Amino acid sequence: MQRLHARYPFLSAAREAVQSADVDLVALVREGGPAVERGVERVRRALLEGTAESEERYGARAELLSYPVARVLVSLLDAPGATEKYARAEAALAQRRFVADFAEERSLRSGGETLSLGDLLADFGLSGDVRPTGDGQFDVAVAAYLRLSSGLDGEDWRLVRRRLHDGVVPVDNAELETLLREAVRERVAEGLPLTVPDPIAEGLSEAVGQLRTAVADADPPRSFTGRMEPGSLPPCMHALLDRSRDGEDLPEHSRFALVGFLATFDDLDAHDIAAIAGLDDPERVRYQLQRLRDDRGVAFAPPSCATMQAYGDCVNQDDLCAEIAHPLSYYERRAGEPSGAEEDATAD
Ligand code: SF4
């Protein structure tokens, strides 16, 4: 059971396990230790990378207790959108785990420490709302469907686009898993932000400070005014510019990162960006810009360092790279430095 609680700390049984263990949260946060470390990691990775997954192995107790610690941390952080981002990341992690568990259950390889679909539905009070109809299809009661799909993007989730009969909406296996992820997201977000007693807040003040710094970097500037300073560009953008100017047809993610980065400079239009990057298709750049800038011309943030790393676009890191989490933060920091910003490294 411990493993199950550690993997799904939002389940009712896991919450009861924490309560019955009678853990002194004040002592726990004062002492620090693996549960607090993992709690900090849960929030940091959720906000910066969109996942609450751990990079290290923690014991079941630390995993389980790190969840309430993380809920406290995200409450103390009090940053715009933090609660929602955190809940999404926890839900995404849960989905990855329950999809694997359901597959194990179906293959009858389960050793009893996996979560079954029936258990998950029961925990969320959905047993009466979801009925398997065979071949990986399910009928979901319309009220439950509407509630769980309300936060999902995409026309296909709208009720007018679905077959509706006898008060149920048919969904396939993958859609059901998405709806269950939404149920987890709802539960994780429930009650957040918490009102945190002073002794607990004091015990976590250092961790909250670290998270604040990380979040500030993760919420990079969305636009720059004035001329772009080529000498302040991060190494990854230098590299992408070089490749593009050499005539390489960049992969879509690399092109998106480069154009998205340049789109944050207010005075660059599609023609300018195409010229800087050596792209011979300004119309395609114009189309990308339309998608990247909102009605007021403010650009959506291009990929973070974590995403750039995942795609292999983070290259030639320098010392400043170790201190930031976003290429735009790099530029902001470098351009704000008193000297060296004017040196012309790449552009004409
Ligand atoms: S760490 Fe960030 S800014 Fe530095 S090269 Fe990698 S992606 Fe670019």
Coordinates of N, CA, C and O in Angstrom, one line a residue, residues 221-314:
P221 N 10.9 37.9 -19.4 CA 10.3 39.0 -20.1 C 9.6 38.6 -21.4 O 10.1 37.7 -22.0
R222 N 8.5 39.3 -21.7 CA 7.8 38.9 -22.9 C 8.1 39.8 -24.1 O 7.7 39.5 -25.2
S223 N 8.7 40.9 -23.8 CA 9.0 41.8 -24.9 C 10.2 42.7 -24.6 O 10.4 43.0 -23.4
F224 N 10.9 43.1 -25.6 CA 12.0 44.0 -25.4 C 11.8 45.2 -26.4 O 11.4 45.0 -27.5
T225 N 12.1 46.4 -25.9 CA 12.0 47.5 -26.7 C 13.4 47.9 -27.1 O 14.4 47.5 -26.5
G226 N 13.5 48.7 -28.2 CA 14.8 49.2 -28.6 C 15.5 48.1 -29.5 O 14.9 47.0 -29.7
R227 N 16.6 48.5 -30.0 CA 17.4 47.6 -30.9 C 17.9 46.3 -30.2 O 18.3 46.4 -29.1
M228 N 17.8 45.3 -30.9 CA 18.3 44.0 -30.4 C 19.9 44.1 -30.3 O 20.5 44.7 -31.2
E229 N 20.4 43.7 -29.2 CA 21.9 43.7 -29.0 C 22.4 42.3 -29.3 O 22.3 41.4 -28.5
P230 N 23.0 42.1 -30.5 CA 23.5 40.8 -30.8 C 24.5 40.2 -29.8 O 24.5 39.0 -29.6
G231 N 25.3 41.1 -29.2 CA 26.3 40.6 -28.2 C 25.7 40.1 -27.0 O 26.3 39.4 -26.2
S232 N 24.4 40.3 -26.8 CA 23.7 39.8 -25.5 C 22.9 38.5 -25.8 O 22.3 38.0 -24.9
L233 N 22.9 38.1 -27.0 CA 22.1 36.8 -27.3 C 22.7 35.6 -26.6 O 24.0 35.5 -26.5
P234 N 21.9 34.7 -26.1 CA 22.4 33.5 -25.5 C 23.1 32.6 -26.5 O 22.8 32.7 -27.7
P235 N 24.0 31.7 -26.1 CA 24.7 30.8 -27.0 C 23.8 30.0 -27.9 O 24.1 29.8 -29.1
C236 N 22.7 29.5 -27.4 CA 21.8 28.7 -28.2 C 21.2 29.5 -29.4 O 21.1 29.0 -30.5
M237 N 20.9 30.8 -29.2 CA 20.4 31.6 -30.3 C 21.5 31.9 -31.3 O 21.2 32.0 -32.5
H238 N 22.7 32.2 -30.8 CA 23.8 32.4 -31.7 C 23.9 31.1 -32.6 O 24.1 31.3 -33.8
A239 N 23.9 30.0 -32.0 CA 24.0 28.7 -32.8 C 22.9 28.6 -33.8 O 23.2 28.2 -34.9
L240 N 21.7 28.8 -33.4 CA 20.6 28.7 -34.3 C 20.7 29.7 -35.4 O 20.4 29.4 -36.6
L241 N 21.1 30.9 -35.1 CA 21.2 31.9 -36.1 C 22.3 31.5 -37.1 O 22.1 31.6 -38.4
D242 N 23.4 31.0 -36.6 CA 24.5 30.6 -37.5 C 24.0 29.5 -38.4 O 24.3 29.5 -39.6
R243 N 23.3 28.5 -37.9 CA 22.8 27.4 -38.7 C 21.8 27.9 -39.8 O 21.9 27.5 -41.0
S244 N 21.0 28.8 -39.3 CA 19.9 29.3 -40.3 C 20.6 30.1 -41.4 O 20.3 30.0 -42.6
R245 N 21.6 31.0 -41.0 CA 22.2 31.8 -42.0 C 23.1 31.0 -42.9 O 23.3 31.4 -44.1
D246 N 23.5 29.8 -42.4 CA 24.3 29.0 -43.3 C 23.4 28.2 -44.3 O 23.9 27.4 -45.1
G247 N 22.1 28.5 -44.2 CA 21.2 27.9 -45.2 C 20.6 26.6 -44.7 O 19.9 25.9 -45.5
E248 N 20.8 26.2 -43.5 CA 20.2 24.9 -43.0 C 18.7 25.1 -42.8 O 18.3 26.1 -42.3
D249 N 17.9 24.1 -43.3 CA 16.5 24.2 -43.1 C 16.3 23.6 -41.7 O 16.3 22.4 -41.4
L250 N 16.1 24.5 -40.7 CA 16.0 24.1 -39.3 C 14.8 23.3 -39.0 O 13.7 23.5 -39.6
P251 N 14.9 22.3 -38.1 CA 13.7 21.5 -37.7 C 12.7 22.5 -37.1 O 13.0 23.5 -36.6
E252 N 11.4 22.1 -37.2 CA 10.3 22.9 -36.8 C 10.5 23.5 -35.4 O 10.3 24.7 -35.1
H253 N 11.0 22.6 -34.4 CA 11.1 23.1 -33.1 C 12.2 24.2 -32.9 O 12.1 25.1 -32.2
S254 N 13.3 24.0 -33.7 CA 14.4 24.9 -33.7 C 14.0 26.3 -34.3 O 14.3 27.3 -33.8
R255 N 13.3 26.2 -35.4 CA 12.8 27.4 -36.1 C 11.8 28.1 -35.2 O 11.8 29.4 -35.0
F256 N 10.9 27.4 -34.5 CA 10.0 28.0 -33.6 C 10.7 28.7 -32.5 O 10.3 29.8 -32.1
A257 N 11.7 28.1 -31.9 CA 12.5 28.7 -30.8 C 13.1 30.0 -31.3 O 13.1 31.0 -30.6
L258 N 13.7 29.9 -32.5 CA 14.5 31.1 -33.0 C 13.5 32.2 -33.3 O 13.7 33.4 -32.9
V259 N 12.5 31.9 -34.1 CA 11.5 33.0 -34.5 C 10.8 33.5 -33.2 O 10.6 34.7 -33.1
G260 N 10.5 32.6 -32.3 CA 9.8 33.0 -31.1 C 10.6 33.9 -30.3 O 10.2 34.9 -29.7
F261 N 11.9 33.6 -30.2 CA 12.8 34.5 -29.5 C 12.9 35.9 -30.1 O 12.7 36.9 -29.4
L262 N 13.1 35.9 -31.4 CA 13.2 37.2 -32.1 C 11.9 38.0 -32.1 O 11.9 39.2 -32.1
A263 N 10.8 37.3 -31.9 CA 9.4 37.9 -31.9 C 9.3 38.8 -30.7 O 8.4 39.6 -30.6
T264 N 10.1 38.6 -29.7 CA 9.9 39.3 -28.4 C 10.5 40.7 -28.6 O 10.4 41.6 -27.7
F265 N 11.2 41.0 -29.7 CA 11.7 42.4 -29.9 C 10.7 43.1 -30.7 O 10.4 42.9 -31.8
D266 N 10.1 44.1 -30.0 CA 9.0 44.8 -30.5 C 9.1 45.4 -31.9 O 8.2 45.4 -32.7
D267 N 10.3 45.9 -32.1 CA 10.5 46.6 -33.4 C 10.9 45.8 -34.5 O 11.2 46.2 -35.6
L268 N 10.9 44.4 -34.3 CA 11.3 43.6 -35.4 C 10.0 43.0 -36.1 O 9.2 42.4 -35.4
D269 N 9.8 43.3 -37.4 CA 8.7 42.7 -38.0 C 9.1 41.4 -38.8 O 10.3 41.0 -38.7
A270 N 8.2 40.8 -39.5 CA 8.5 39.5 -40.2 C 9.7 39.7 -41.1 O 10.6 38.8 -41.2
H271 N 9.7 40.8 -41.8 CA 10.8 41.0 -42.8 C 12.1 41.1 -42.1 O 13.1 40.5 -42.5
D272 N 12.2 41.9 -41.0 CA 13.4 42.0 -40.2 C 13.9 40.7 -39.7 O 15.1 40.3 -39.8
I273 N 13.0 39.9 -39.2 CA 13.3 38.6 -38.6 C 13.9 37.7 -39.7 O 14.9 37.0 -39.5
A274 N 13.2 37.7 -40.8 CA 13.6 36.8 -41.9 C 15.0 37.3 -42.3 O 15.9 36.4 -42.6
A275 N 15.3 38.6 -42.4 CA 16.6 39.1 -42.8 C 17.7 38.7 -41.8 O 18.7 38.2 -42.1
I276 N 17.4 38.9 -40.5 CA 18.4 38.6 -39.4 C 18.7 37.1 -39.5 O 19.9 36.7 -39.3
A277 N 17.7 36.2 -39.6 CA 17.9 34.8 -39.5 C 18.3 34.2 -40.9 O 18.4 33.0 -41.0
G278 N 18.4 35.0 -41.9 CA 18.7 34.5 -43.2 C 17.6 33.6 -43.8 O 17.9 32.6 -44.5
L279 N 16.4 33.8 -43.4 CA 15.3 33.0 -43.9 C 14.7 33.6 -45.2 O 14.5 34.8 -45.2
D280 N 14.5 32.8 -46.2 CA 14.1 33.4 -47.5 C 12.5 33.3 -47.7 O 12.0 33.4 -48.8
D281 N 11.8 33.1 -46.5 CA 10.4 33.0 -46.7 C 9.7 33.9 -45.6 O 9.0 33.4 -44.7
P282 N 9.7 35.2 -45.8 CA 9.1 36.1 -44.8 C 7.7 35.9 -44.6 O 7.1 36.1 -43.5
E283 N 7.0 35.3 -45.7 CA 5.5 35.1 -45.5 C 5.3 34.0 -44.4 O 4.4 34.1 -43.6
R284 N 6.2 33.0 -44.4 CA 6.0 32.0 -43.4 C 6.4 32.5 -42.0 O 5.7 32.2 -41.0
V285 N 7.3 33.4 -42.0 CA 7.7 34.1 -40.7 C 6.5 34.9 -40.2 O 6.1 34.9 -39.1
R286 N 5.9 35.6 -41.2 CA 4.7 36.5 -40.9 C 3.6 35.6 -40.2 O 3.0 36.0 -39.3
Y287 N 3.4 34.5 -40.8 CA 2.4 33.6 -40.3 C 2.7 33.1 -38.9 O 1.9 33.1 -38.0
Q288 N 4.0 32.8 -38.7 CA 4.4 32.4 -37.4 C 4.2 33.5 -36.3 O 3.8 33.3 -35.2
L289 N 4.5 34.7 -36.8 CA 4.4 35.9 -35.9 C 2.9 36.1 -35.5 O 2.6 36.4 -34.3
Q290 N 2.1 35.9 -36.4 CA 0.6 36.0 -36.1 C 0.2 35.1 -35.0 O -0.6 35.4 -34.2
R291 N 0.8 33.9 -35.0 CA 0.5 32.9 -34.0 C 1.2 33.2 -32.7 O 0.7 32.8 -31.6
L292 N 2.3 33.9 -32.8 CA 3.2 34.1 -31.6 C 2.8 35.4 -30.8 O 3.1 35.5 -29.6
R293 N 2.3 36.4 -31.5 CA 2.0 37.6 -30.8 C 0.5 37.7 -30.6 O -0.3 37.4 -31.5
D294 N 0.1 38.3 -29.5 CA -1.3 38.5 -29.2 C -1.8 39.8 -29.9 O -1.0 40.5 -30.6
D295 N -3.1 40.2 -29.6 CA -3.7 41.3 -30.2 C -2.9 42.6 -29.9 O -2.9 43.5 -30.7
R296 N -2.2 42.6 -28.7 CA -1.4 43.8 -28.4 C 0.0 43.7 -28.9 O 0.8 44.6 -28.5
G297 N 0.3 42.7 -29.6 CA 1.7 42.5 -30.1 C 2.6 41.9 -29.1 O 3.8 41.8 -29.4
V298 N 2.1 41.5 -28.0 CA 3.0 40.9 -27.0 C 3.2 39.4 -27.3 O 2.3 38.7 -27.6
A299 N 4.5 39.0 -27.4 CA 4.8 37.6 -27.8 C 4.6 36.6 -26.7 O 4.9 36.9 -25.6
F300 N 4.2 35.4 -27.1 CA 4.1 34.3 -26.2 C 5.6 33.9 -26.0 O 6.4 33.9 -26.9
A301 N 5.9 33.4 -24.8 CA 7.3 33.1 -24.5 C 7.8 31.9 -25.3 O 7.1 30.9 -25.5
P302 N 9.0 32.0 -25.9 CA 9.5 30.9 -26.7 C 10.0 29.8 -25.7 O 9.9 30.0 -24.5
P303 N 10.5 28.7 -26.1 CA 10.8 27.6 -25.2 C 11.8 28.0 -24.1 O 12.8 28.8 -24.4
S304 N 11.7 27.3 -23.0 CA 12.6 27.5 -21.9 C 13.9 26.8 -22.1 O 14.0 25.9 -23.0
C305 N 14.9 27.0 -21.2 CA 16.1 26.2 -21.4 C 15.9 24.7 -21.3 O 16.5 23.9 -22.0
A306 N 14.9 24.3 -20.4 CA 14.7 22.9 -20.2 C 14.2 22.3 -21.5 O 14.6 21.2 -21.9
T307 N 13.3 23.0 -22.2 CA 12.8 22.5 -23.5 C 13.8 22.5 -24.5 O 14.0 21.6 -25.3
M308 N 14.6 23.6 -24.5 CA 15.7 23.7 -25.5 C 16.7 22.5 -25.3 O 17.1 21.9 -26.3
Q309 N 16.9 22.1 -24.0 CA 17.8 21.0 -23.8 C 17.2 19.7 -24.3 O 17.9 18.9 -24.9
A310 N 15.9 19.6 -24.0 CA 15.2 18.3 -24.4 C 15.3 18.1 -26.0 O 15.4 17.0 -26.4
Y311 N 15.3 19.2 -26.7 CA 15.4 19.1 -28.2 C 16.8 19.2 -28.7 O 17.0 19.2 -29.9
G312 N 17.8 19.3 -27.8 CA 19.1 19.4 -28.3 C 19.5 20.7 -28.9 O 20.6 20.8 -29.5
D313 N 18.7 21.8 -28.6 CA 19.1 23.1 -29.1 C 19.8 23.9 -28.1 O 20.2 25.1 -28.3
C314 N 20.1 23.4 -26.9 CA 20.9 24.1 -25.9 C 22.3 23.7 -26.1 O 22.7 22.6 -25.8

